[in-house]
Coordinates of C-alpha atoms in Angstrom, one line a residue:
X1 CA 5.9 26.9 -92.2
X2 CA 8.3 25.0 -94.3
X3 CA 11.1 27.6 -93.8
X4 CA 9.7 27.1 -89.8
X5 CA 10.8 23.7 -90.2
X6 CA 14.2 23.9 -92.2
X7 CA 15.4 26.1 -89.6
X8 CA 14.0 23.6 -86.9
X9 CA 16.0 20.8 -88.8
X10 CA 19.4 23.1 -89.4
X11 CA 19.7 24.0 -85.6
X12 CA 18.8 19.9 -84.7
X13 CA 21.8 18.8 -86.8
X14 CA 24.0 21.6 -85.9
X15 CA 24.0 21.1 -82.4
X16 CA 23.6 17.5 -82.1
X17 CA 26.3 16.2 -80.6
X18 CA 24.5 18.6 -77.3
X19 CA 21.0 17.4 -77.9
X20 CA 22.6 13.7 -78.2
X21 CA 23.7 13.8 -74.7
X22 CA 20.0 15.5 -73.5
X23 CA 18.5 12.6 -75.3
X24 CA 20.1 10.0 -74.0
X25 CA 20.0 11.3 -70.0
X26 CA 16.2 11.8 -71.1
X27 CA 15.9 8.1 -72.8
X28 CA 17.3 6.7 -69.3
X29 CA 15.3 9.1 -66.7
X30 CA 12.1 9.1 -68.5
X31 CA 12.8 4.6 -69.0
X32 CA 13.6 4.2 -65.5
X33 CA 10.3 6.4 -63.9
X34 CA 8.1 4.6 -66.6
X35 CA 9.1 1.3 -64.8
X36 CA 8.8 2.3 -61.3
X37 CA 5.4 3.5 -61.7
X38 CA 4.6 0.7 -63.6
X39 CA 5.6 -1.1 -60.6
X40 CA 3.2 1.4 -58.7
X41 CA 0.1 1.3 -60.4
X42 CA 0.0 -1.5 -62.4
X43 CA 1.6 -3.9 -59.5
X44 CA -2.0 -2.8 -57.9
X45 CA -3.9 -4.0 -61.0
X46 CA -2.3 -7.2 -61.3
X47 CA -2.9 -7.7 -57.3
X48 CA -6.6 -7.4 -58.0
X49 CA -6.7 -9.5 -60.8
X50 CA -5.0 -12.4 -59.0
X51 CA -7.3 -11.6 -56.1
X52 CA -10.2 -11.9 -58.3
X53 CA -8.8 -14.9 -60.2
X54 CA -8.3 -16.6 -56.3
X55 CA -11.7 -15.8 -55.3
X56 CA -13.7 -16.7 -58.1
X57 CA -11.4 -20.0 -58.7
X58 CA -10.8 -22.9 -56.6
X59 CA -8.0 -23.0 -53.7
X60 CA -6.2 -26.8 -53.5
X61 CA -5.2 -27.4 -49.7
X62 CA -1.9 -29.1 -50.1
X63 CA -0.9 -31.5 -47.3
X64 CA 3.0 -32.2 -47.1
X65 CA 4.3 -35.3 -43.8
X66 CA 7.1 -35.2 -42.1
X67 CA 8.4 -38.1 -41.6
X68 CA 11.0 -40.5 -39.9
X69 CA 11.5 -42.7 -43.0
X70 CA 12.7 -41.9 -46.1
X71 CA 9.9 -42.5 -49.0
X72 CA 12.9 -43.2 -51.5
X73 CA 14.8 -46.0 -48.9
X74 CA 11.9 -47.4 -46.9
X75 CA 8.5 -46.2 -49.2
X76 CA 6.8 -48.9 -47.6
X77 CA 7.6 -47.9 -44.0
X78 CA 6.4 -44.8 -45.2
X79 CA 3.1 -45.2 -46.2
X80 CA 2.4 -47.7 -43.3
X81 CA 3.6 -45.0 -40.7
X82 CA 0.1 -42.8 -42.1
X83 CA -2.6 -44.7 -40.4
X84 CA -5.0 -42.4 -40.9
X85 CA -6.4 -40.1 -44.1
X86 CA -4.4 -36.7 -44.8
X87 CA -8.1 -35.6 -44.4
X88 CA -10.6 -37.5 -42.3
X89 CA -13.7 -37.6 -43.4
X90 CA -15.3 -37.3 -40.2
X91 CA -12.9 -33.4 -39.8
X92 CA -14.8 -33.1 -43.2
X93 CA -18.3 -33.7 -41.8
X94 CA -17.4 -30.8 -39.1
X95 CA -16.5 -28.6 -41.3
X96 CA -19.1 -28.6 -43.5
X97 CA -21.0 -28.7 -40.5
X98 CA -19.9 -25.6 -39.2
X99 CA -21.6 -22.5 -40.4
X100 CA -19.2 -19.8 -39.7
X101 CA -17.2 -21.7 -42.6
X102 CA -19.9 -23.2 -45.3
X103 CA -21.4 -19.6 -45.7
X104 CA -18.3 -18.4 -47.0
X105 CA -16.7 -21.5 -48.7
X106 CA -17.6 -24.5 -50.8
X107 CA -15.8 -27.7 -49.8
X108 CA -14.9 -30.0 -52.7
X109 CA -14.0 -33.4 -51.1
X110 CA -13.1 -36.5 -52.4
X111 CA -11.8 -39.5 -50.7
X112 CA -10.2 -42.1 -53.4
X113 CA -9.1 -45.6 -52.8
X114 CA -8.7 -48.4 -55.7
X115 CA -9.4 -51.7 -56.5
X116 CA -7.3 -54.6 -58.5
X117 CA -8.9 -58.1 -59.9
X118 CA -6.2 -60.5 -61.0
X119 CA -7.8 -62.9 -64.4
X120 CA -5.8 -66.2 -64.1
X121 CA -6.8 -67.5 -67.8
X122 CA -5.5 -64.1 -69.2
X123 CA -2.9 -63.1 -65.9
X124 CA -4.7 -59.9 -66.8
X125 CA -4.8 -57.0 -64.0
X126 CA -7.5 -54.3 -63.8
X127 CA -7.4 -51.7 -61.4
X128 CA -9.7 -49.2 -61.1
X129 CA -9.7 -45.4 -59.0
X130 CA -12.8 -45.2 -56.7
X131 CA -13.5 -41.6 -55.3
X132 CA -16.3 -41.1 -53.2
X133 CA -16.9 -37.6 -53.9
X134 CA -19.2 -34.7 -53.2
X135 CA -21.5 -32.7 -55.1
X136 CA -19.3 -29.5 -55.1
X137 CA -16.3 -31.1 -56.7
X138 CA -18.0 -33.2 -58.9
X139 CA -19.8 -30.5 -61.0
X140 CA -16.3 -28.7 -60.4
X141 CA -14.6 -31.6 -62.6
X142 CA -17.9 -32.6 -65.1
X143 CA -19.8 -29.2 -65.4
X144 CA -23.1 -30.7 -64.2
X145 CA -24.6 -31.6 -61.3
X146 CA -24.3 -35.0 -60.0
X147 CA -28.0 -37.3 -59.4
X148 CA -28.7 -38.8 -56.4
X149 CA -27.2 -42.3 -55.8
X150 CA -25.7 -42.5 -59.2
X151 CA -22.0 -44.3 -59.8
X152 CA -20.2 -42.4 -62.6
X153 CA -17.6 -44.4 -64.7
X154 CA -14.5 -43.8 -67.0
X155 CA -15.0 -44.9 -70.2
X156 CA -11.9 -47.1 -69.6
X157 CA -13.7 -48.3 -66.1
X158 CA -16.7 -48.9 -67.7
X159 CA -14.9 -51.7 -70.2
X160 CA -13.2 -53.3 -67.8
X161 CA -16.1 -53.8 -65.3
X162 CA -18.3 -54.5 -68.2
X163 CA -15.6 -57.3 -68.7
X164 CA -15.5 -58.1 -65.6
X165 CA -18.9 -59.1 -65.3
X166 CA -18.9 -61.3 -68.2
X167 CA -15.9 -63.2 -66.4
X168 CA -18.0 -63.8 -63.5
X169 CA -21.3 -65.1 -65.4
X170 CA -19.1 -67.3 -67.3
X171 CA -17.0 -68.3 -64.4
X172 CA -13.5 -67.8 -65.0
X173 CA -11.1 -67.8 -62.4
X174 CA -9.8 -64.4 -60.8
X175 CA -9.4 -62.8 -57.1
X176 CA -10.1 -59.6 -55.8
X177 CA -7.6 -57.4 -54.0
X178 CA -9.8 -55.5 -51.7
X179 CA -13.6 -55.3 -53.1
X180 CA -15.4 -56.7 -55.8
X181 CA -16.8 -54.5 -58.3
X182 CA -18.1 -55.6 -61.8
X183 CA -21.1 -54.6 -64.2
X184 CA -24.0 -57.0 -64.3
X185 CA -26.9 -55.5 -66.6
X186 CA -28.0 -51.7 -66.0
X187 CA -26.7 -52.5 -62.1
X188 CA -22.6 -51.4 -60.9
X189 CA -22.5 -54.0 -58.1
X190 CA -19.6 -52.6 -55.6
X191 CA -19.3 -54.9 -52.4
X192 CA -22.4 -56.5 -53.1
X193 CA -23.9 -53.2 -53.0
X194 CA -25.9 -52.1 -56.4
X195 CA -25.7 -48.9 -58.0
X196 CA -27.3 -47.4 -61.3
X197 CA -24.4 -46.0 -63.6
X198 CA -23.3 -43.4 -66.1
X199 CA -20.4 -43.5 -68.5
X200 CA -19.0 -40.0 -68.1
X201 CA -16.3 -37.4 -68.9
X202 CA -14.2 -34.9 -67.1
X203 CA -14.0 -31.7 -68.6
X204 CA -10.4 -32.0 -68.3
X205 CA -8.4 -35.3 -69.1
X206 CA -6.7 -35.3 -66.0
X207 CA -7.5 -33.7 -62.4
X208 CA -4.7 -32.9 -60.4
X209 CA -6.8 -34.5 -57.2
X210 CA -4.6 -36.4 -55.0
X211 CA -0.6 -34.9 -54.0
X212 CA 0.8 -38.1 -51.7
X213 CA 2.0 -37.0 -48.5
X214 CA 5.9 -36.2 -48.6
X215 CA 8.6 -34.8 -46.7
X216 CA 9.7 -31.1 -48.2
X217 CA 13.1 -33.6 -49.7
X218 CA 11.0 -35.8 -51.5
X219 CA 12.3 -36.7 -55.0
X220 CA 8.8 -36.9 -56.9
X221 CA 10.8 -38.1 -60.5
X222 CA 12.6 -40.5 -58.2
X223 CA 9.0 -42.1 -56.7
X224 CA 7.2 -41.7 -60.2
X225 CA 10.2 -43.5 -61.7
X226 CA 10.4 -46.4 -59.1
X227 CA 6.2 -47.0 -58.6
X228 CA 6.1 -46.6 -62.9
X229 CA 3.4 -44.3 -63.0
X230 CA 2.4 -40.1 -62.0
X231 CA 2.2 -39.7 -58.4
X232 CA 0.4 -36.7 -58.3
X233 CA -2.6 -36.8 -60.8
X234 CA -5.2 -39.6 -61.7
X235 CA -6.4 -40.6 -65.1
X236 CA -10.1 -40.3 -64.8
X237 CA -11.1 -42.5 -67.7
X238 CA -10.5 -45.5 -65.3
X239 CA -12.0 -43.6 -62.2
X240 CA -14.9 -45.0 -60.6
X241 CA -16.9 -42.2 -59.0
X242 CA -19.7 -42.9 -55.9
X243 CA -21.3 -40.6 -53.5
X244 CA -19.6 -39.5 -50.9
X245 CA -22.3 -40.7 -48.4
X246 CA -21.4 -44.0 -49.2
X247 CA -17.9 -43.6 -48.4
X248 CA -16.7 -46.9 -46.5
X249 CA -12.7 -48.1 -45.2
X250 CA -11.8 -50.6 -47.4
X251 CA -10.4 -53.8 -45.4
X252 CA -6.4 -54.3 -45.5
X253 CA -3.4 -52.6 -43.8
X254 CA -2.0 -51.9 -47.4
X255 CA -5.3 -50.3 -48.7
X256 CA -4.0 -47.3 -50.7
X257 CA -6.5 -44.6 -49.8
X258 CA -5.8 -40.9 -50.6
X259 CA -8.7 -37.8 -50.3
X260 CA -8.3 -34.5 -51.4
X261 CA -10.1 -31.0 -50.4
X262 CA -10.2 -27.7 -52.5
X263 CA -12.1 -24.5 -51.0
X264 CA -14.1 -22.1 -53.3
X265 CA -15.6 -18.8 -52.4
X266 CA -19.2 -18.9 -52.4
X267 CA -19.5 -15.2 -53.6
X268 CA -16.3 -14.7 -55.3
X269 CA -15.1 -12.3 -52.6
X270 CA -12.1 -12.6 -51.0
X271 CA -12.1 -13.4 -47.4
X272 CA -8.4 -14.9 -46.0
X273 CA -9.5 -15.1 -43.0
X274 CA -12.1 -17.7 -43.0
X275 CA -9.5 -20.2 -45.1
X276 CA -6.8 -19.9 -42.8
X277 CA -9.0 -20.4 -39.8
X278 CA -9.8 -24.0 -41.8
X279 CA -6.2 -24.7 -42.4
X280 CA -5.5 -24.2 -38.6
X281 CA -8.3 -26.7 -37.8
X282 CA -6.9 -29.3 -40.3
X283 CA -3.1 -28.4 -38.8
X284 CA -4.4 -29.9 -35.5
X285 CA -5.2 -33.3 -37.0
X286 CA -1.9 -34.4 -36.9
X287 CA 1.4 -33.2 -35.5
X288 CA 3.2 -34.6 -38.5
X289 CA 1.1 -33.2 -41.0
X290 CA 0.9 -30.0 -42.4
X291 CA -1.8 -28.3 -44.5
X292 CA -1.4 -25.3 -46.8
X293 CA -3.1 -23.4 -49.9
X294 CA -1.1 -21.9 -52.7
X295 CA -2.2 -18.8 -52.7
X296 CA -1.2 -16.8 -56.0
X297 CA -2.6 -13.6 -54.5
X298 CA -0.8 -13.5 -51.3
X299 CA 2.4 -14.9 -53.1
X300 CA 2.3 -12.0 -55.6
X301 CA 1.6 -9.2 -53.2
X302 CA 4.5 -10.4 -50.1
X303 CA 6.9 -10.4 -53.4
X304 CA 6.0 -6.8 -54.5
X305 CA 6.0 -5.5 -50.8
X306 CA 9.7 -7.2 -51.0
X307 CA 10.5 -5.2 -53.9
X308 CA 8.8 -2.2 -52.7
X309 CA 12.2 -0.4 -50.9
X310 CA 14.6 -0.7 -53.7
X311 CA 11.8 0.3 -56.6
X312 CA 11.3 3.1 -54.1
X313 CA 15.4 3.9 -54.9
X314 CA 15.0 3.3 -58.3
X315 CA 12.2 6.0 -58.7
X316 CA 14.7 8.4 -56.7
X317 CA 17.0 7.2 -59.5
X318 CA 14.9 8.7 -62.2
X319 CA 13.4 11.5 -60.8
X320 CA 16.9 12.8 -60.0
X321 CA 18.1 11.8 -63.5
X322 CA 14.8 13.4 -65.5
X323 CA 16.1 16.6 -62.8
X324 CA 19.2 16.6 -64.1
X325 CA 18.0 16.5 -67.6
X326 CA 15.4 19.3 -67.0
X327 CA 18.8 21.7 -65.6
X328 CA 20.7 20.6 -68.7
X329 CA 18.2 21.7 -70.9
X330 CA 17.6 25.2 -69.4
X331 CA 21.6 25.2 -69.2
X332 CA 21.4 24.4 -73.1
X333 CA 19.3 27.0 -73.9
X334 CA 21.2 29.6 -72.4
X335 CA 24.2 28.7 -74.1
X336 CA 22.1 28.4 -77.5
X337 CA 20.1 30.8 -77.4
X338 CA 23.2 32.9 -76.7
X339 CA 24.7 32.2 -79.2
X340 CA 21.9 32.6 -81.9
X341 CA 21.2 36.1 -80.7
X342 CA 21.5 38.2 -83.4
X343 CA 20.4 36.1 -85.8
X344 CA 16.9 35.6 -84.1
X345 CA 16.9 39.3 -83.5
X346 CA 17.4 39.9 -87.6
X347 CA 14.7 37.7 -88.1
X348 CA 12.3 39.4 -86.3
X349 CA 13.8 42.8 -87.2
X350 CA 13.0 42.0 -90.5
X351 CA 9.3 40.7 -89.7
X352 CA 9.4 37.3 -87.8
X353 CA 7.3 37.7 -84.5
X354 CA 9.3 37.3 -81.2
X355 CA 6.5 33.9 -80.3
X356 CA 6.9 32.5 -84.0
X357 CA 10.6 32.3 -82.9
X358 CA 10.0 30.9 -79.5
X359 CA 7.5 28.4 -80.8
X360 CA 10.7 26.8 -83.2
X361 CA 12.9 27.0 -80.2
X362 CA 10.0 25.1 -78.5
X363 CA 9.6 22.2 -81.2
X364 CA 13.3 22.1 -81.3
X365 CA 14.0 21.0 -78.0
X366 CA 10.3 19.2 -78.0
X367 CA 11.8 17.2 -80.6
X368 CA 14.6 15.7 -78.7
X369 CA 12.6 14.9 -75.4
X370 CA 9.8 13.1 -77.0
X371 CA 12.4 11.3 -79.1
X372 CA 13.9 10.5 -75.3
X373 CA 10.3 9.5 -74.3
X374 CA 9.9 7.2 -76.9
X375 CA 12.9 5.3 -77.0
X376 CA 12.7 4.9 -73.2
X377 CA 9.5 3.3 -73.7
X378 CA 11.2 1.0 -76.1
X379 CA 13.8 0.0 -74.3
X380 CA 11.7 -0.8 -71.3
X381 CA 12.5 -4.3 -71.1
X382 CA 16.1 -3.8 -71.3
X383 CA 16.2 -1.0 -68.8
X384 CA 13.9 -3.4 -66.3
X385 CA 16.7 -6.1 -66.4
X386 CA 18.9 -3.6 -64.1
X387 CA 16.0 -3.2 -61.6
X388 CA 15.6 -5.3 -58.8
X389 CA 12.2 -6.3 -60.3
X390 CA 12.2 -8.8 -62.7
X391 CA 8.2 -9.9 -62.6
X392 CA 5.3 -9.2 -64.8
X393 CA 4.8 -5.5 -65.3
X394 CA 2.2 -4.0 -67.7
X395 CA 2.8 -0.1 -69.5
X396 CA 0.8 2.1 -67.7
X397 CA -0.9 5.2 -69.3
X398 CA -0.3 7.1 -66.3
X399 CA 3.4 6.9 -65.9
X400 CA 3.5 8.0 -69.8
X401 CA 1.6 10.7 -69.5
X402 CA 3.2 12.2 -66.4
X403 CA 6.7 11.7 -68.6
X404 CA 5.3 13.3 -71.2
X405 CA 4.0 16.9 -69.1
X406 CA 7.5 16.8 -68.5
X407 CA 8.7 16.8 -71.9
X408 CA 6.7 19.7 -72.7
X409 CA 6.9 21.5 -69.5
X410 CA 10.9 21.3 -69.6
X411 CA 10.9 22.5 -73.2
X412 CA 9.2 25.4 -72.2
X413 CA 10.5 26.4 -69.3
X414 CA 14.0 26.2 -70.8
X415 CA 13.6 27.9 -74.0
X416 CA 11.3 31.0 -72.0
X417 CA 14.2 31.5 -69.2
X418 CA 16.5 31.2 -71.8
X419 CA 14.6 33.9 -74.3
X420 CA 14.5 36.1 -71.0
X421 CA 17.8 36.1 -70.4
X422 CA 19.1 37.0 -73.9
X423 CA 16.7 39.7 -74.1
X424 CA 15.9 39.1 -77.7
X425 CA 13.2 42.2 -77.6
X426 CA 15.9 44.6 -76.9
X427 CA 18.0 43.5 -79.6
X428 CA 15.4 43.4 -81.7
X429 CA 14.7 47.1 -81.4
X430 CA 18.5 48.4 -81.7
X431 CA 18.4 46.9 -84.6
X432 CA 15.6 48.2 -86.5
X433 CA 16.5 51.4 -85.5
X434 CA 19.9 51.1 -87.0

């Protein structure tokens, strides 16, 4: 055995500068196929996972208004243009209503308005987020189910009101924007309407509920900067949350009311169809308004198809390349095994065995192909940077293992037809008869 591997060793070095060049061809083939099937097989694994993820998670219709003003030059032409609710609530009574959609999908709907009160004595303003939301989306955001009737509060909302309140028994002056609402005793009195109350929290400090409607040009930074504040998510510790059965208009042309509308599968199967036949029902609301989903799975798999012709060329590429390896070895062993003729044939004139022999030549050559393996494995994020696929792609088992029956079936191929040719028996026997 240890001579086995000195000679192993000797003939590596010896001819290196050959093997070099069969490693390297290997390293790029073997790289390059490891990536495309990658691309094959594990592109399909990550498409299910996303699909999965989509249908057991929650799908945020996105509503985006085109526009004749500019929301940056004229934002108050703007808004006063949108007379009506990106979502009405009466298109969300008929879809809910509608069973072909409601026994597939869960609709999480919340309309949200706000409130100011002005105190003179302190020229203190309060404002306040009121959602009138359903039961879906509100054990979406708290992670239990809401009661009957009950007004939820921010902890924030909850202070305020509370101060409120004590303002009005004690009879300060202060004025209303659009509806009173203040805290008197175990009672949230809201238009001169009385609820019970709980101080709650979100599961998550901040919701991303509400998206304003703007044209595909609208400068968000720019509005956030200009209004002083996020235009795209609501702090819940100042929300006020009622039932959506209660939902009302408030009065005013310049009442500031927003909703919002997420879909969930109600068996965590994936079912396209049924959500775009609710965005086409929404799309007919307005002529101005258009409603989408971001939809990670469909984004993800329209990107891969895109890929799918030139990853096809790459894994031409590399088969022709690991090909072309494959004929340089065989080529290699000719010329080697050629060349170490008589020496193999004194060794087994003189009681080597003609497979102990072969099995060295074997190893030999093994040697430098899994080396090739290997390295192309490593490499693997320097080699993907020449594809034409740059996204996520996980090592897959199968793409390794079908690189690695080739190293073994090119190191035996080569070093048999190469043994055959030299006709190392024949040798063998001249010379123990001499």
């Amino acid at each position: 055995m240890k001579y086995s591997i000195s000679r192993i060793l000797h003939n590596l070095f010896r001819n290196g500068l050959l093997y070099l060049f069969i490693l390297l061809s290997f390293t790029l083939g073997a790289g390059l196929f490891i990536i495309c099937m990658n691309f094959r097989m594990t592109g399909a694994q990550l498409l299910a996972e996303v699909k999965r993820q989509s249908a057991e998670g929650v799908i945020k219709v996105q509503w985006s208004y085109q526009s004749e003003f500019d929301p940056l030059i004229d934002p108050i032409a703007f808004q006063q243009e949108r007379t009506d609710y990106p979502i009405p609530y009466d298109t969300y009574l008929d879809l809910i209503s509608n069973p072909e959609y409601t026994d597939e999908l869960d609709f999480l709907y919340a309309l949200k308005t706000d409130t100011t009160v002005f105190i003179r004595d302190t020229e203190d303003v309060l404002e306040w987020d009121v959602y009138f939301m359903n039961e879906y989306l509100f054990h979406y955001l708290y992670g239990f189910p809401r009661n009957e009737g009950m007004a939820y509060l921010g902890d924030t909302a909850y202070a305020d009101l509370l101060l409120v309140g004590n303002k009005i028994k004690s009879g300060d002056d202060f004025f209303f924007t659009d509806f009173a609402m203040y805290i008197d005793g175990d009672s949230l009195i809201i238009d001169g309407k009385s609820y019970p109350y709980e101080v709650v929290m979100p599961l998550e400090p901040y919701l991303n509920l509400l998206t304003i409607g703007e044209s595909p040009d609208t400068d968000i930074e720019e509005l956030e900067r200009r209004f002083g504040g996020p235009m795209h998510r609501s702090t819940m510790n100042i929300a006020v949350i009622l039932p959506i059965e209660d939902v009302f208009t408030p009065s005013g042309d310049d009442a500031n009311t927003m909703n919002n509308l997420l879909l969930r599968y109600r068996n965590a199967e994936w079912h396209e169809d049924v959500v775009a036949q609710v965005l086409r029902e929404l799309n007919q609301i307005d002529r101005k308004s258009r409603f989408t989903v971001e939809n990670r799975y469909l984004t993800l798999k329209s990107r891969m198809e895109d890929y799918s012709y030139d990853m096809d060329r790459w894994m031409l590429v590399a088969v022709s390349i690991l090909f072309l390896s494959g004929v340089g070895c065989i080529g290699s062993m000719y010329l080697l095994l050629d060349k170490r003729r008589h020496f193999m044939a004194v060794s087994i004139a003189y009681g080597s065995t003609l497979w102990r022999v072969v099995a060295e030549t074997v190893a030999e050559l093994l040697i430098v192909l899994s080396a090739g393996c290997i390295l192309g494995i490593l490499i693997l994020p320097i080699l993907q940077k020449i594809t034409v696929y740059q996204g996520e792609l996980r090592v897959n088992m199968g793409g390794i293992g079908i690189v690695a029956m080739t190293v073994l079936t090119f190191s035996m191929i080569s070093v048999l037809l190469g043994m055959h040719a030299v006709r190392l028996k024949d040798v063998a026997a001249v010379l123990k008869e001499e």
